[in-house]
DNA sequence: GTGAAAGCGCTAACAA
DNA sequence: TTGTTAGCGCTTTCAC
């Protein structure tokens, strides 16, 4: 053990402590030696195999308890190729993936599986191919199956069952995503219903997730259904960093015939749009209505009044686990591509368009 | 590969697919055989060891790429006792732990470690001792160190460095928690400042986390500092299920000389308190002020107007990782018990006490 | 009923 | 420069 001394200053505990003494792991050998039996006998006891005398079982059990022995998950999974562990692979734990994880954790209960989340956590540069690398390194050993929360799911087949959440197009693996197309439609329909006719789209960066084009399609489809020809000038691409979205929003809003509403295919860019609008002297929703596609439930906290299209992230995580468990049980999935509904949540950022859309002063648009 | 057929009905993709063909794992043996070298040579190439001819290195590398080989984390960690993986052990992934995880994921970046989260996910019954069991099964292999997000941290020493978040009292291991005492003080001081004199405490169930008593102490301390003797009648214990908190809140509010403000040592019970108050015909904050101790950032969404004491959960997760990394580097911690500040976030649920506290009708109190 | 031996995929001595 | 060998902690034949 280690000894320590603590003092408290200003409500902060300061404790000085000697380095903790290291105790090495108790292995099956230790148990065998102490019980006076062979390793294989201990193994049999551990796994409830037949052919061990009751008295021996008792003795071994006693020693196991005495030593506090627990078998090594690693050694065991190297031998057996079953681990009863499901892995969820995420690039990072941020609000989006955290939400999925909550659902996954809920779904795993009672399945007999345990949940392990792997977060890559490296720099952006190493990102390429990490999902494949991780899956390779873990599958066959350590995890029985995986849920991949990652854009690029390698189509290369694995021995391990895999379910992908919100991946790129065309992946061969079973998939869970949300209805981006319908979500975008809902957003635009809502704006149309309020009387808007010039509706801008702040879309995602090119070559992004599959959901990007889907949202754009929904936007176009809703406009066309209302007899409006989409104006290419009203569609701009945002980016992953704030400044790209900011530029795009500014371009839209300083157009001579600017949109009276903007649908941002991403919650962060929706918030950016509101900021830009305010900086340009426009009021939301008086002069401009904004709807964001929600990736992050907390965005409603950041911008309490933002009307959003919400994805059922927890449910997506839950369904992914359920599907994987089916797969692991050797059953066929009734549907390999599950698409969950999105819904419109109306908050304060939308209103009818102004009778006479106020133009933004040119000075403003140049300023920055 | 597998062949599949998809149809779309009502925006849901239904895909029927034959069972995927299984491919077995590529091992170091496969690589060695294909490259015409021994396994150990491949291992040397993998680990950039000296003493391999450049031509051989190239050939092996080519085969590795060709076969898409990745070394098994499990086999490797059984051999080496270093894995460069930090484990975070949580009982479940819910809003509280998810928040900690976000901070942990942020902190791990750039440390060279990878993050693995283990969620126990079993039934409540198996809960006893799971932290010890998991740690046993993982330490020495698979993870180099662990952050335990769990009430009962076994004081039994492990070979593996461990940092505990918000544990029971008296744990020997390094610890991160938040300043529950000061937080409770802040809450009560705020209520006193508004003019309240009869302030109830809805405290945690007995034998709960260490933070329970700490919050109760803060409550008493703030009252006493204001010259008020804590009235034992104004202190009731909630429970983990809603109904226990509901009963406690009802008892407090139907007291002949009921409190004009309640400090709930937990966010869920604060929301319950507001519900009960409203059911009893009391308005918040007109007739009753409520402050909750926040475990879950989202509670502000559920009850947007709730004044809370907030814990820096993400920061706690971050600090825990930082401490663990220090420990793993073999350095001593400047402080083994880190206590992070809590802060008061004022929202609409508090106001000055009514001049004449309205009594709750007895019929009401009996009803249920 | 029990234990010796082989091997899961890998690394690190040591020989060749 | 390369391959052989032993062994990480465990399970599983298969003799005894």
PDB file of C-alpha atoms in Angstrom, chain B residues 67-300:
ATOM      1  CA  UNK B  67      -3.222  -9.120 -47.585  1.00  0.00           C
ATOM      2  CA  UNK B  68      -4.458  -6.146 -45.606  1.00  0.00           C
ATOM      3  CA  UNK B  69      -2.876  -7.599 -42.529  1.00  0.00           C
ATOM      4  CA  UNK B  70      -3.214  -5.943 -39.145  1.00  0.00           C
ATOM      5  CA  UNK B  71      -1.701  -7.448 -36.042  1.00  0.00           C
ATOM      6  CA  UNK B  72      -4.096  -8.681 -33.413  1.00  0.00           C
ATOM      7  CA  UNK B  73      -4.327  -6.370 -30.487  1.00  0.00           C
ATOM      8  CA  UNK B  74      -5.134  -9.286 -28.255  1.00  0.00           C
ATOM      9  CA  UNK B  75      -2.225 -11.494 -29.163  1.00  0.00           C
ATOM     10  CA  UNK B  76       0.100  -8.563 -28.984  1.00  0.00           C
ATOM     11  CA  UNK B  77      -1.047  -7.439 -25.598  1.00  0.00           C
ATOM     12  CA  UNK B  78      -0.796 -10.928 -24.221  1.00  0.00           C
ATOM     13  CA  UNK B  79       2.872 -10.874 -25.069  1.00  0.00           C
ATOM     14  CA  UNK B  80       3.885  -7.314 -24.425  1.00  0.00           C
ATOM     15  CA  UNK B  81       2.421  -6.008 -21.306  1.00  0.00           C
ATOM     16  CA  UNK B  82       2.014  -2.608 -22.789  1.00  0.00           C
ATOM     17  CA  UNK B  83      -0.936  -1.774 -24.987  1.00  0.00           C
ATOM     18  CA  UNK B  84      -1.114   2.004 -25.189  1.00  0.00           C
ATOM     19  CA  UNK B  85      -4.737   1.755 -24.319  1.00  0.00           C
ATOM     20  CA  UNK B  86      -6.476   3.494 -21.457  1.00  0.00           C
ATOM     21  CA  UNK B  87      -9.710   1.986 -20.278  1.00  0.00           C
ATOM     22  CA  UNK B  88     -12.625   3.891 -18.858  1.00  0.00           C
ATOM     23  CA  UNK B  89     -14.933   1.650 -16.874  1.00  0.00           C
ATOM     24  CA  UNK B  90     -18.497   2.786 -16.525  1.00  0.00           C
ATOM     25  CA  UNK B  91     -21.525   0.924 -15.308  1.00  0.00           C
ATOM     26  CA  UNK B  92     -23.687   2.382 -18.013  1.00  0.00           C
ATOM     27  CA  UNK B  93     -23.542   5.076 -20.644  1.00  0.00           C
ATOM     28  CA  UNK B  94     -26.140   7.598 -19.630  1.00  0.00           C
ATOM     29  CA  UNK B  95     -26.066  11.392 -19.655  1.00  0.00           C
ATOM     30  CA  UNK B  96     -23.784  11.640 -16.632  1.00  0.00           C
ATOM     31  CA  UNK B  97     -21.113   9.251 -17.785  1.00  0.00           C
ATOM     32  CA  UNK B  98     -21.498  10.293 -21.413  1.00  0.00           C
ATOM     33  CA  UNK B  99     -20.521  13.774 -20.398  1.00  0.00           C
ATOM     34  CA  UNK B 100     -17.446  12.505 -18.609  1.00  0.00           C
ATOM     35  CA  UNK B 101     -16.560  10.453 -21.652  1.00  0.00           C
ATOM     36  CA  UNK B 102     -16.613  13.482 -23.900  1.00  0.00           C
ATOM     37  CA  UNK B 103     -14.053  15.123 -21.673  1.00  0.00           C
ATOM     38  CA  UNK B 104     -11.983  11.970 -21.502  1.00  0.00           C
ATOM     39  CA  UNK B 105     -12.000  11.612 -25.279  1.00  0.00           C
ATOM     40  CA  UNK B 106     -10.840  15.168 -25.656  1.00  0.00           C
ATOM     41  CA  UNK B 107      -8.059  14.711 -23.134  1.00  0.00           C
ATOM     42  CA  UNK B 108      -6.735  11.557 -24.706  1.00  0.00           C
ATOM     43  CA  UNK B 109      -5.907  13.258 -27.977  1.00  0.00           C
ATOM     44  CA  UNK B 110      -2.246  13.694 -28.537  1.00  0.00           C
ATOM     45  CA  UNK B 111      -1.250  11.561 -25.588  1.00  0.00           C
ATOM     46  CA  UNK B 112      -0.457   8.568 -27.773  1.00  0.00           C
ATOM     47  CA  UNK B 113      -2.977   6.491 -25.914  1.00  0.00           C
ATOM     48  CA  UNK B 114      -6.164   5.117 -27.265  1.00  0.00           C
ATOM     49  CA  UNK B 115      -9.413   5.161 -25.381  1.00  0.00           C
ATOM     50  CA  UNK B 116     -11.540   2.164 -24.664  1.00  0.00           C
ATOM     51  CA  UNK B 117     -14.773   2.415 -22.745  1.00  0.00           C
ATOM     52  CA  UNK B 118     -16.152  -0.655 -21.030  1.00  0.00           C
ATOM     53  CA  UNK B 119     -19.770  -0.585 -20.125  1.00  0.00           C
ATOM     54  CA  UNK B 120     -20.884  -3.333 -17.805  1.00  0.00           C
ATOM     55  CA  UNK B 121     -24.452  -3.277 -18.936  1.00  0.00           C
ATOM     56  CA  UNK B 122     -25.636  -6.201 -16.868  1.00  0.00           C
ATOM     57  CA  UNK B 123     -28.580  -6.309 -14.528  1.00  0.00           C
ATOM     58  CA  UNK B 124     -28.439  -4.528 -11.248  1.00  0.00           C
ATOM     59  CA  UNK B 125     -27.849  -7.716  -9.348  1.00  0.00           C
ATOM     60  CA  UNK B 126     -24.490  -8.353 -10.920  1.00  0.00           C
ATOM     61  CA  UNK B 127     -23.423  -4.883 -10.059  1.00  0.00           C
ATOM     62  CA  UNK B 128     -21.682  -5.728  -6.834  1.00  0.00           C
ATOM     63  CA  UNK B 129     -18.029  -6.018  -7.486  1.00  0.00           C
ATOM     64  CA  UNK B 130     -18.139  -5.592 -11.222  1.00  0.00           C
ATOM     65  CA  UNK B 131     -15.539  -2.864 -11.107  1.00  0.00           C
ATOM     66  CA  UNK B 132     -13.114  -5.148  -9.395  1.00  0.00           C
ATOM     67  CA  UNK B 133     -13.909  -7.966 -11.745  1.00  0.00           C
ATOM     68  CA  UNK B 134     -13.467  -5.888 -14.842  1.00  0.00           C
ATOM     69  CA  UNK B 135     -10.301  -4.327 -13.680  1.00  0.00           C
ATOM     70  CA  UNK B 136      -8.934  -7.767 -12.923  1.00  0.00           C
ATOM     71  CA  UNK B 137      -9.828  -9.121 -16.257  1.00  0.00           C
ATOM     72  CA  UNK B 138      -8.408  -6.233 -18.177  1.00  0.00           C
ATOM     73  CA  UNK B 139      -5.434  -5.010 -16.274  1.00  0.00           C
ATOM     74  CA  UNK B 140      -2.034  -6.310 -17.099  1.00  0.00           C
ATOM     75  CA  UNK B 141      -3.355  -7.094 -20.482  1.00  0.00           C
ATOM     76  CA  UNK B 142      -5.354  -4.907 -22.796  1.00  0.00           C
ATOM     77  CA  UNK B 143      -5.232  -1.716 -20.802  1.00  0.00           C
ATOM     78  CA  UNK B 144      -2.317   0.096 -19.281  1.00  0.00           C
ATOM     79  CA  UNK B 145      -4.456   2.012 -16.854  1.00  0.00           C
ATOM     80  CA  UNK B 146      -8.056   2.701 -15.997  1.00  0.00           C
ATOM     81  CA  UNK B 147     -10.427   5.477 -15.080  1.00  0.00           C
ATOM     82  CA  UNK B 148     -13.211   4.112 -12.923  1.00  0.00           C
ATOM     83  CA  UNK B 149     -16.527   5.890 -13.064  1.00  0.00           C
ATOM     84  CA  UNK B 150     -18.158   3.951 -10.334  1.00  0.00           C
ATOM     85  CA  UNK B 151     -19.232   4.496  -6.777  1.00  0.00           C
ATOM     86  CA  UNK B 152     -17.409   1.684  -5.076  1.00  0.00           C
ATOM     87  CA  UNK B 153     -13.779   1.698  -5.905  1.00  0.00           C
ATOM     88  CA  UNK B 154     -12.140  -1.254  -4.356  1.00  0.00           C
ATOM     89  CA  UNK B 155      -9.240  -0.164  -2.282  1.00  0.00           C
ATOM     90  CA  UNK B 156      -7.412  -3.363  -3.082  1.00  0.00           C
ATOM     91  CA  UNK B 157      -4.358  -2.316  -5.001  1.00  0.00           C
ATOM     92  CA  UNK B 158      -3.832  -3.309  -8.600  1.00  0.00           C
ATOM     93  CA  UNK B 159      -0.773  -3.508 -10.696  1.00  0.00           C
ATOM     94  CA  UNK B 160      -2.583  -1.112 -12.981  1.00  0.00           C
ATOM     95  CA  UNK B 161      -2.720   2.603 -12.295  1.00  0.00           C
ATOM     96  CA  UNK B 162      -6.252   3.731 -11.600  1.00  0.00           C
ATOM     97  CA  UNK B 163      -7.967   7.077 -11.219  1.00  0.00           C
ATOM     98  CA  UNK B 164     -11.459   7.176  -9.768  1.00  0.00           C
ATOM     99  CA  UNK B 165     -14.144   9.712 -10.593  1.00  0.00           C
ATOM    100  CA  UNK B 166     -16.552  10.723  -7.869  1.00  0.00           C
ATOM    101  CA  UNK B 167     -16.168   7.637  -5.713  1.00  0.00           C
ATOM    102  CA  UNK B 168     -17.091   6.670  -2.220  1.00  0.00           C
ATOM    103  CA  UNK B 169     -15.172   8.111   0.636  1.00  0.00           C
ATOM    104  CA  UNK B 170     -11.872   6.892   1.684  1.00  0.00           C
ATOM    105  CA  UNK B 171     -10.656   5.355  -1.495  1.00  0.00           C
ATOM    106  CA  UNK B 172      -6.934   5.002  -1.651  1.00  0.00           C
ATOM    107  CA  UNK B 173      -6.716   5.638  -5.360  1.00  0.00           C
ATOM    108  CA  UNK B 174      -6.273   9.058  -6.908  1.00  0.00           C
ATOM    109  CA  UNK B 175      -9.561  10.793  -7.319  1.00  0.00           C
ATOM    110  CA  UNK B 176     -11.372  13.483  -9.262  1.00  0.00           C
ATOM    111  CA  UNK B 177     -14.608  14.888  -7.989  1.00  0.00           C
ATOM    112  CA  UNK B 178     -16.469  18.162  -7.876  1.00  0.00           C
ATOM    113  CA  UNK B 179     -16.953  20.470  -4.964  1.00  0.00           C
ATOM    114  CA  UNK B 180     -20.265  19.212  -3.679  1.00  0.00           C
ATOM    115  CA  UNK B 181     -19.919  20.978  -0.374  1.00  0.00           C
ATOM    116  CA  UNK B 182     -19.336  24.381  -1.899  1.00  0.00           C
ATOM    117  CA  UNK B 183     -22.011  23.760  -4.502  1.00  0.00           C
ATOM    118  CA  UNK B 184     -24.629  23.139  -1.854  1.00  0.00           C
ATOM    119  CA  UNK B 185     -23.458  26.226  -0.017  1.00  0.00           C
ATOM    120  CA  UNK B 186     -23.833  28.280  -3.169  1.00  0.00           C
ATOM    121  CA  UNK B 187     -27.362  27.045  -3.655  1.00  0.00           C
ATOM    122  CA  UNK B 188     -28.458  27.852  -0.131  1.00  0.00           C
ATOM    123  CA  UNK B 189     -26.647  31.174  -0.096  1.00  0.00           C
ATOM    124  CA  UNK B 190     -28.491  32.142  -3.244  1.00  0.00           C
ATOM    125  CA  UNK B 191     -31.825  31.283  -1.650  1.00  0.00           C
ATOM    126  CA  UNK B 192     -30.926  33.125   1.520  1.00  0.00           C
ATOM    127  CA  UNK B 193     -29.952  36.134  -0.559  1.00  0.00           C
ATOM    128  CA  UNK B 194     -33.415  36.127  -2.096  1.00  0.00           C
ATOM    129  CA  UNK B 195     -34.866  36.327   1.376  1.00  0.00           C
ATOM    130  CA  UNK B 196     -35.772  32.712   2.059  1.00  0.00           C
ATOM    131  CA  UNK B 197     -35.491  31.513   5.617  1.00  0.00           C
ATOM    132  CA  UNK B 198     -37.240  28.163   5.572  1.00  0.00           C
ATOM    133  CA  UNK B 199     -35.245  26.159   3.054  1.00  0.00           C
ATOM    134  CA  UNK B 200     -35.891  22.476   2.624  1.00  0.00           C
ATOM    135  CA  UNK B 201     -33.343  19.868   1.603  1.00  0.00           C
ATOM    136  CA  UNK B 202     -34.338  16.951  -0.525  1.00  0.00           C
ATOM    137  CA  UNK B 203     -31.284  14.867   0.045  1.00  0.00           C
ATOM    138  CA  UNK B 204     -30.014  11.707  -1.518  1.00  0.00           C
ATOM    139  CA  UNK B 205     -30.881   8.256  -0.332  1.00  0.00           C
ATOM    140  CA  UNK B 206     -28.870   6.976   2.608  1.00  0.00           C
ATOM    141  CA  UNK B 207     -25.668   5.084   1.899  1.00  0.00           C
ATOM    142  CA  UNK B 208     -25.232   6.729  -1.428  1.00  0.00           C
ATOM    143  CA  UNK B 209     -22.148   8.274  -2.905  1.00  0.00           C
ATOM    144  CA  UNK B 210     -19.883  10.387  -0.831  1.00  0.00           C
ATOM    145  CA  UNK B 211     -21.293  13.418  -2.563  1.00  0.00           C
ATOM    146  CA  UNK B 212     -24.605  13.032  -0.717  1.00  0.00           C
ATOM    147  CA  UNK B 213     -23.324  13.849   2.760  1.00  0.00           C
ATOM    148  CA  UNK B 214     -21.087  16.537   1.293  1.00  0.00           C
ATOM    149  CA  UNK B 215     -24.070  18.305  -0.170  1.00  0.00           C
ATOM    150  CA  UNK B 216     -25.977  17.998   3.065  1.00  0.00           C
ATOM    151  CA  UNK B 217     -23.037  19.473   4.946  1.00  0.00           C
ATOM    152  CA  UNK B 218     -22.909  22.417   2.571  1.00  0.00           C
ATOM    153  CA  UNK B 219     -26.591  23.017   3.139  1.00  0.00           C
ATOM    154  CA  UNK B 220     -26.192  23.042   6.924  1.00  0.00           C
ATOM    155  CA  UNK B 221     -23.090  25.130   6.803  1.00  0.00           C
ATOM    156  CA  UNK B 222     -24.711  27.864   4.709  1.00  0.00           C
ATOM    157  CA  UNK B 223     -27.745  27.989   6.992  1.00  0.00           C
ATOM    158  CA  UNK B 224     -25.652  28.177  10.103  1.00  0.00           C
ATOM    159  CA  UNK B 225     -23.454  30.888   8.629  1.00  0.00           C
ATOM    160  CA  UNK B 226     -26.668  32.886   8.211  1.00  0.00           C
ATOM    161  CA  UNK B 227     -27.596  32.266  11.823  1.00  0.00           C
ATOM    162  CA  UNK B 228     -30.306  29.764  11.000  1.00  0.00           C
ATOM    163  CA  UNK B 229     -30.523  26.509  12.893  1.00  0.00           C
ATOM    164  CA  UNK B 230     -31.270  23.730  10.406  1.00  0.00           C
ATOM    165  CA  UNK B 231     -34.688  22.300  11.041  1.00  0.00           C
ATOM    166  CA  UNK B 232     -34.543  18.480  10.842  1.00  0.00           C
ATOM    167  CA  UNK B 233     -38.122  18.514   9.649  1.00  0.00           C
ATOM    168  CA  UNK B 234     -37.042  20.260   6.489  1.00  0.00           C
ATOM    169  CA  UNK B 235     -34.649  17.519   5.480  1.00  0.00           C
ATOM    170  CA  UNK B 236     -36.026  14.485   3.653  1.00  0.00           C
ATOM    171  CA  UNK B 237     -34.376  11.725   1.745  1.00  0.00           C
ATOM    172  CA  UNK B 238     -35.273  11.065  -1.846  1.00  0.00           C
ATOM    173  CA  UNK B 239     -34.545   7.834  -3.588  1.00  0.00           C
ATOM    174  CA  UNK B 240     -33.366   6.485  -6.845  1.00  0.00           C
ATOM    175  CA  UNK B 241     -36.820   5.935  -8.183  1.00  0.00           C
ATOM    176  CA  UNK B 242     -39.032   8.884  -8.831  1.00  0.00           C
ATOM    177  CA  UNK B 243     -41.732   7.894  -6.391  1.00  0.00           C
ATOM    178  CA  UNK B 244     -39.458   8.155  -3.353  1.00  0.00           C
ATOM    179  CA  UNK B 245     -38.498  11.714  -4.282  1.00  0.00           C
ATOM    180  CA  UNK B 246     -42.111  12.450  -5.004  1.00  0.00           C
ATOM    181  CA  UNK B 247     -43.182  11.346  -1.539  1.00  0.00           C
ATOM    182  CA  UNK B 248     -40.389  13.288   0.101  1.00  0.00           C
ATOM    183  CA  UNK B 249     -41.254  16.430  -1.841  1.00  0.00           C
ATOM    184  CA  UNK B 250     -44.919  16.051  -0.954  1.00  0.00           C
ATOM    185  CA  UNK B 251     -44.087  15.636   2.723  1.00  0.00           C
ATOM    186  CA  UNK B 252     -42.024  18.804   2.688  1.00  0.00           C
ATOM    187  CA  UNK B 253     -44.596  20.864   0.859  1.00  0.00           C
ATOM    188  CA  UNK B 254     -47.551  19.800   2.960  1.00  0.00           C
ATOM    189  CA  UNK B 255     -45.836  20.653   6.200  1.00  0.00           C
ATOM    190  CA  UNK B 256     -47.874  23.123   8.320  1.00  0.00           C
ATOM    191  CA  UNK B 257     -44.967  25.530   8.148  1.00  0.00           C
ATOM    192  CA  UNK B 258     -43.758  24.516   4.741  1.00  0.00           C
ATOM    193  CA  UNK B 259     -40.437  25.654   3.254  1.00  0.00           C
ATOM    194  CA  UNK B 260     -40.537  28.496   0.756  1.00  0.00           C
ATOM    195  CA  UNK B 261     -37.573  27.054  -1.087  1.00  0.00           C
ATOM    196  CA  UNK B 262     -36.184  23.605  -1.686  1.00  0.00           C
ATOM    197  CA  UNK B 263     -32.686  22.563  -2.541  1.00  0.00           C
ATOM    198  CA  UNK B 264     -32.771  19.174  -4.208  1.00  0.00           C
ATOM    199  CA  UNK B 265     -29.481  17.360  -4.059  1.00  0.00           C
ATOM    200  CA  UNK B 266     -30.082  15.916  -7.484  1.00  0.00           C
ATOM    201  CA  UNK B 267     -31.508  17.240 -10.693  1.00  0.00           C
ATOM    202  CA  UNK B 268     -34.128  14.613 -11.291  1.00  0.00           C
ATOM    203  CA  UNK B 269     -35.600  15.108  -7.850  1.00  0.00           C
ATOM    204  CA  UNK B 270     -35.611  18.860  -8.444  1.00  0.00           C
ATOM    205  CA  UNK B 271     -37.785  18.342 -11.483  1.00  0.00           C
ATOM    206  CA  UNK B 272     -39.986  15.987  -9.508  1.00  0.00           C
ATOM    207  CA  UNK B 273     -40.292  18.626  -6.803  1.00  0.00           C
ATOM    208  CA  UNK B 274     -41.515  21.179  -9.302  1.00  0.00           C
ATOM    209  CA  UNK B 275     -44.067  18.697 -10.606  1.00  0.00           C
ATOM    210  CA  UNK B 276     -45.310  17.938  -7.120  1.00  0.00           C
ATOM    211  CA  UNK B 277     -45.503  21.622  -6.272  1.00  0.00           C
ATOM    212  CA  UNK B 278     -47.573  22.302  -9.336  1.00  0.00           C
ATOM    213  CA  UNK B 279     -49.840  19.378  -8.577  1.00  0.00           C
ATOM    214  CA  UNK B 280     -50.384  20.859  -5.137  1.00  0.00           C
ATOM    215  CA  UNK B 281     -51.379  24.177  -6.636  1.00  0.00           C
ATOM    216  CA  UNK B 282     -48.132  25.975  -5.850  1.00  0.00           C
ATOM    217  CA  UNK B 283     -46.448  28.069  -8.467  1.00  0.00           C
ATOM    218  CA  UNK B 284     -42.742  28.015  -9.125  1.00  0.00           C
ATOM    219  CA  UNK B 285     -41.125  30.383  -8.393  1.00  0.00           C
ATOM    220  CA  UNK B 286     -44.017  32.478  -7.112  1.00  0.00           C
ATOM    221  CA  UNK B 287     -44.861  30.245  -4.160  1.00  0.00           C
ATOM    222  CA  UNK B 288     -41.812  28.025  -4.111  1.00  0.00           C
ATOM    223  CA  UNK B 289     -38.236  28.365  -5.267  1.00  0.00           C
ATOM    224  CA  UNK B 290     -36.318  25.268  -6.347  1.00  0.00           C
ATOM    225  CA  UNK B 291     -32.652  24.637  -6.998  1.00  0.00           C
ATOM    226  CA  UNK B 292     -31.291  21.317  -8.216  1.00  0.00           C
ATOM    227  CA  UNK B 293     -27.842  19.870  -8.026  1.00  0.00           C
ATOM    228  CA  UNK B 294     -27.059  18.999 -11.567  1.00  0.00           C
ATOM    229  CA  UNK B 295     -25.817  15.612 -12.580  1.00  0.00           C
ATOM    230  CA  UNK B 296     -26.968  15.820 -16.111  1.00  0.00           C
ATOM    231  CA  UNK B 297     -26.490  18.798 -18.377  1.00  0.00           C
ATOM    232  CA  UNK B 298     -29.583  17.864 -20.340  1.00  0.00           C
ATOM    233  CA  UNK B 299     -31.810  18.383 -17.345  1.00  0.00           C
ATOM    234  CA  UNK B 300     -31.697  22.019 -18.309  1.00  0.00           C
TER     235      UNK B 300
END
